[in-house]
Short mmCIF file of C-alpha atoms and ligand atoms in Angstrom, two decimals:
data_model
loop_
_atom_site.label_atom_id
_atom_site.label_comp_id
_atom_site.label_asym_id
_atom_site.label_seq_id
_atom_site.Cartn_x
_atom_site.Cartn_y
_atom_site.Cartn_z
CA MET A 1 -31.42 11.40 27.00
CA LYS A 2 -33.87 14.05 28.12
CA ILE A 3 -34.35 17.19 26.02
CA PHE A 4 -34.96 20.54 27.72
CA ILE A 5 -35.38 23.92 26.06
CA ASP A 6 -33.03 26.70 27.16
CA SER A 7 -35.36 29.69 26.94
CA ALA A 8 -37.56 32.10 28.87
CA ASP A 9 -39.58 33.02 25.77
CA LEU A 10 -43.09 31.57 26.19
CA GLU A 11 -43.74 31.34 22.45
CA GLU A 12 -40.52 29.36 21.95
CA ILE A 13 -41.38 27.07 24.86
CA LYS A 14 -44.91 26.53 23.48
CA ALA A 15 -43.46 25.69 20.05
CA ALA A 16 -41.03 23.14 21.54
CA ASN A 17 -43.72 21.71 23.83
CA SER A 18 -46.12 21.23 20.92
CA LEU A 19 -43.66 18.71 19.41
CA GLY A 20 -44.44 16.40 22.33
CA LEU A 21 -40.77 15.78 23.03
CA LEU A 22 -40.03 18.40 25.65
CA ASP A 23 -38.89 17.05 29.03
CA GLY A 24 -38.16 20.34 30.81
CA VAL A 25 -36.97 23.95 30.67
CA THR A 26 -33.88 25.83 31.81
CA THR A 27 -33.69 29.59 32.18
CA ASN A 28 -31.08 32.05 33.39
CA PRO A 29 -31.14 35.77 34.23
CA THR A 30 -29.95 36.69 30.72
CA LEU A 31 -32.79 34.73 29.11
CA ILE A 32 -35.33 36.29 31.51
CA ALA A 33 -34.05 39.77 30.59
CA LYS A 34 -34.26 38.88 26.89
CA SER A 35 -37.92 37.84 27.30
CA GLY A 36 -38.74 41.47 28.19
CA LYS A 37 -41.23 40.30 30.83
CA ALA A 38 -41.31 40.44 34.62
CA PHE A 39 -39.64 37.43 36.26
CA ALA A 40 -42.71 36.34 38.28
CA GLU A 41 -44.89 36.40 35.17
CA VAL A 42 -42.37 34.32 33.18
CA ALA A 43 -41.92 31.83 36.03
CA ARG A 44 -45.68 31.42 36.50
CA SER A 45 -46.36 30.93 32.79
CA ILE A 46 -43.57 28.41 32.19
CA THR A 47 -44.31 26.27 35.25
CA ALA A 48 -47.99 26.17 34.30
CA LEU A 49 -47.22 25.19 30.69
CA VAL A 50 -44.54 22.53 31.20
CA LYS A 51 -45.04 19.61 33.57
CA GLY A 52 -41.35 18.61 33.62
CA PRO A 53 -38.56 20.28 35.64
CA VAL A 54 -38.17 24.05 35.17
CA SER A 55 -34.84 25.54 36.32
CA LEU A 56 -35.19 29.06 37.75
CA GLU A 57 -31.99 30.77 38.87
CA VAL A 58 -31.25 32.60 42.11
CA THR A 59 -29.42 35.92 41.94
CA SER A 60 -28.21 36.23 45.54
CA ILE A 61 -24.48 35.92 46.19
CA GLN A 62 -24.72 34.81 49.86
CA TRP A 63 -26.07 31.33 50.65
CA GLU A 64 -28.68 32.63 53.11
CA GLY A 65 -30.14 34.81 50.35
CA MET A 66 -30.04 31.87 47.92
CA LEU A 67 -32.06 29.77 50.38
CA ALA A 68 -34.67 32.49 50.83
CA GLU A 69 -34.95 32.86 47.03
CA ALA A 70 -35.14 29.09 46.59
CA HIS A 71 -38.15 28.87 48.90
CA ALA A 72 -39.83 31.76 47.07
CA LEU A 73 -39.10 30.17 43.66
CA ARG A 74 -40.60 26.86 44.74
CA LYS A 75 -43.92 28.65 45.31
CA HIS A 76 -44.23 28.82 41.51
CA GLY A 77 -44.64 25.04 41.36
CA ASP A 78 -43.46 21.64 42.51
CA ASN A 79 -41.61 21.26 39.22
CA VAL A 80 -39.28 24.20 39.99
CA VAL A 81 -35.61 23.24 40.14
CA VAL A 82 -33.52 25.88 41.90
CA LYS A 83 -30.56 26.90 39.76
CA ILE A 84 -27.55 27.85 41.85
CA PRO A 85 -24.18 29.19 40.69
CA MET A 86 -21.05 27.11 41.30
CA THR A 87 -19.53 29.08 44.19
CA ALA A 88 -18.67 28.25 47.81
CA ASP A 89 -21.93 29.87 48.93
CA GLY A 90 -23.74 28.03 46.16
CA LEU A 91 -22.47 24.69 47.47
CA LYS A 92 -23.66 25.55 51.00
CA ALA A 93 -27.09 26.41 49.64
CA VAL A 94 -27.23 23.17 47.61
CA LYS A 95 -26.34 21.13 50.68
CA ALA A 96 -29.12 22.78 52.71
CA LEU A 97 -31.69 22.47 49.90
CA SER A 98 -30.74 18.84 49.35
CA ALA A 99 -31.50 18.14 53.04
CA GLU A 100 -34.95 19.68 52.41
CA LYS A 101 -35.33 17.50 49.28
CA ILE A 102 -35.55 20.60 47.06
CA PRO A 103 -34.08 19.84 43.61
CA THR A 104 -31.13 21.94 42.44
CA ASN A 105 -29.21 22.57 39.24
CA VAL A 106 -25.65 23.81 39.77
CA THR A 107 -24.80 26.11 36.91
CA LEU A 108 -21.67 27.69 35.39
CA ILE A 109 -19.61 24.48 35.61
CA PHE A 110 -16.41 24.85 33.63
CA GLN A 111 -14.14 22.15 35.04
CA PRO A 112 -14.85 18.55 36.09
CA VAL A 113 -14.06 18.81 39.80
CA GLN A 114 -16.65 21.57 40.17
CA ALA A 115 -19.22 18.98 39.07
CA LEU A 116 -17.91 16.45 41.59
CA LEU A 117 -18.19 18.98 44.43
CA ALA A 118 -21.71 19.95 43.39
CA ALA A 119 -22.68 16.26 43.35
CA LYS A 120 -21.17 15.78 46.82
CA ALA A 121 -23.27 18.71 48.05
CA GLY A 122 -26.37 16.85 46.78
CA ALA A 123 -27.14 18.60 43.47
CA THR A 124 -29.87 17.02 41.35
CA TYR A 125 -28.25 18.32 38.13
CA VAL A 126 -24.90 19.82 37.17
CA SER A 127 -24.71 22.08 34.13
CA PRO A 128 -21.39 22.07 32.25
CA PHE A 129 -21.31 24.97 29.74
CA ILE A 130 -19.79 23.50 26.62
CA GLY A 131 -20.33 26.19 23.97
CA ARG A 132 -18.56 28.81 26.08
CA HIS A 133 -15.57 26.45 26.25
CA ASP A 134 -15.59 26.03 22.47
CA ASP A 135 -15.87 29.83 22.12
CA ILE A 136 -12.42 30.19 23.71
CA ALA A 137 -10.86 27.31 21.74
CA GLN A 138 -11.19 24.69 24.49
CA ASP A 139 -12.96 21.36 24.01
CA GLY A 140 -16.38 21.63 25.69
CA MET A 141 -17.21 17.97 25.04
CA LEU A 142 -14.11 16.88 26.97
CA LEU A 143 -15.66 18.50 30.05
CA VAL A 144 -18.81 16.40 29.62
CA LYS A 145 -16.75 13.25 29.02
CA ASP A 146 -14.74 13.79 32.23
CA ILE A 147 -17.83 14.48 34.35
CA VAL A 148 -19.72 11.45 32.98
CA THR A 149 -16.67 9.22 33.63
CA MET A 150 -16.20 10.49 37.19
CA PHE A 151 -19.89 10.12 38.01
CA ARG A 152 -19.91 6.56 36.60
CA ASN A 153 -16.80 5.63 38.63
CA TYR A 154 -18.61 6.45 41.85
CA ALA A 155 -22.21 5.67 40.81
CA VAL A 156 -23.12 9.33 41.44
CA LYS A 157 -26.87 9.94 41.05
CA THR A 158 -26.53 13.64 40.06
CA GLN A 159 -27.61 14.11 36.45
CA VAL A 160 -25.32 15.67 33.84
CA LEU A 161 -27.27 18.43 32.09
CA VAL A 162 -25.30 19.67 29.09
CA ALA A 163 -25.80 23.43 28.69
CA SER A 164 -24.57 26.17 26.38
CA VAL A 165 -25.25 23.91 23.40
CA ARG A 166 -24.61 25.56 20.04
CA HIS A 167 -25.37 22.91 17.37
CA PRO A 168 -26.51 19.31 16.67
CA ILE A 169 -23.00 17.81 16.94
CA HIS A 170 -22.98 18.82 20.62
CA VAL A 171 -26.24 16.84 21.03
CA ILE A 172 -24.94 13.75 19.21
CA GLU A 173 -21.71 13.77 21.22
CA SER A 174 -23.62 14.25 24.49
CA ALA A 175 -25.79 11.23 23.71
CA LYS A 176 -22.74 9.13 22.77
CA LEU A 177 -21.14 10.02 26.09
CA GLY A 178 -24.31 9.12 28.01
CA ALA A 179 -25.20 12.59 29.33
CA ASP A 180 -28.59 12.59 31.08
CA VAL A 181 -30.01 15.84 29.64
CA VAL A 182 -29.26 18.41 26.95
CA THR A 183 -30.81 21.86 27.17
CA LEU A 184 -31.22 23.42 23.74
CA PRO A 185 -32.15 26.74 22.16
CA LEU A 186 -35.24 26.33 19.93
CA LYS A 187 -33.02 26.84 16.87
CA VAL A 188 -31.00 23.71 17.73
CA ILE A 189 -34.18 21.68 18.37
CA HIS A 190 -35.29 22.57 14.82
CA GLN A 191 -31.83 21.75 13.46
CA LEU A 192 -32.14 18.27 14.99
CA ILE A 193 -35.34 17.59 13.07
CA ARG A 194 -34.33 18.70 9.61
CA HIS A 195 -31.98 17.24 7.03
CA PRO A 196 -31.63 18.53 3.45
CA LEU A 197 -31.85 14.97 2.07
CA THR A 198 -35.12 14.40 3.97
CA ASP A 199 -36.51 17.60 2.40
CA ALA A 200 -35.24 16.68 -1.08
CA GLY A 201 -36.50 13.09 -0.76
CA LEU A 202 -39.96 14.22 0.34
CA LYS A 203 -40.13 16.74 -2.53
CA THR A 204 -39.36 13.96 -5.03
CA PHE A 205 -41.86 11.54 -3.47
CA LEU A 206 -44.63 14.15 -3.62
CA ALA A 207 -43.79 15.17 -7.21
CA ASP A 208 -43.82 11.50 -8.33
CA TRP A 209 -47.08 10.87 -6.47
CA GLU A 210 -48.61 13.85 -8.26
CA LYS A 211 -47.86 12.12 -11.63
CA VAL A 212 -49.70 8.91 -10.71
CA SER A 213 -52.24 9.84 -8.05
CA ASN A 214 -55.10 10.47 -10.48
CA LYS A 215 -54.48 6.99 -11.96
CA SER A 216 -54.53 5.32 -8.55
CA LEU A 217 -57.30 2.82 -7.76
CA THR A 218 -57.57 3.91 -4.11
O1 G3P B 1 -28.70 28.41 30.43
C1 G3P B 1 -27.33 28.19 30.49
C2 G3P B 1 -26.65 28.04 29.15
O2 G3P B 1 -27.30 27.11 28.35
C3 G3P B 1 -26.30 29.34 28.47
O3 G3P B 1 -25.89 29.16 27.15
O4 G3P B 1 -25.47 30.10 24.92
O5 G3P B 1 -25.44 31.63 26.92
O6 G3P B 1 -23.59 30.01 26.54
P1 G3P B 1 -25.05 30.29 26.35
#
């Protein structure tokens, strides 16, 4: 399962990238706004830093505008994946971009058939938002399970990119279901690394080593 960071903050992306485990980046207009920087500057910096796919989102509502934006976004790098909202116009844009072999990530997927339609249009990735489901007392993981099952039934090549991830259990469940990618806030990436028993165990090992190290022969 590939691990992307869901961020437009360059320091966060650098920190995740320095672990050597980062496969790509996803952004959205909210994350760009949160970065406090101009979009072009953010896009240029991220695509230069990360070799893997970088999702940059269009903000046009009409498909013609989405196409124009897609072509402009791709100027930031060959690793740019054009993020398109799950709307009728979005599907038209995905179909056209797919014919041009431009990779796309269809975002704001909240029910399984939306993912199937996006795949039929030729999307490279579909992004089910699981945390936002959980936020309103619906089971976000069920959405992933349904999409993965449907894609397997028809050997669909579109990758399932699990988005709106809130905690490590979402990551474990995504991997158990066979999702292709999870995109994670930096906080969740750190949560995946740490365990209190690892910390406690290491503390004990180091304290015990301290007692004997000066007696050691090597
Ligand atoms: O980038 C899309 C998605 O991951 C947003 O997550 O936390 O705003 O629901 P969130």
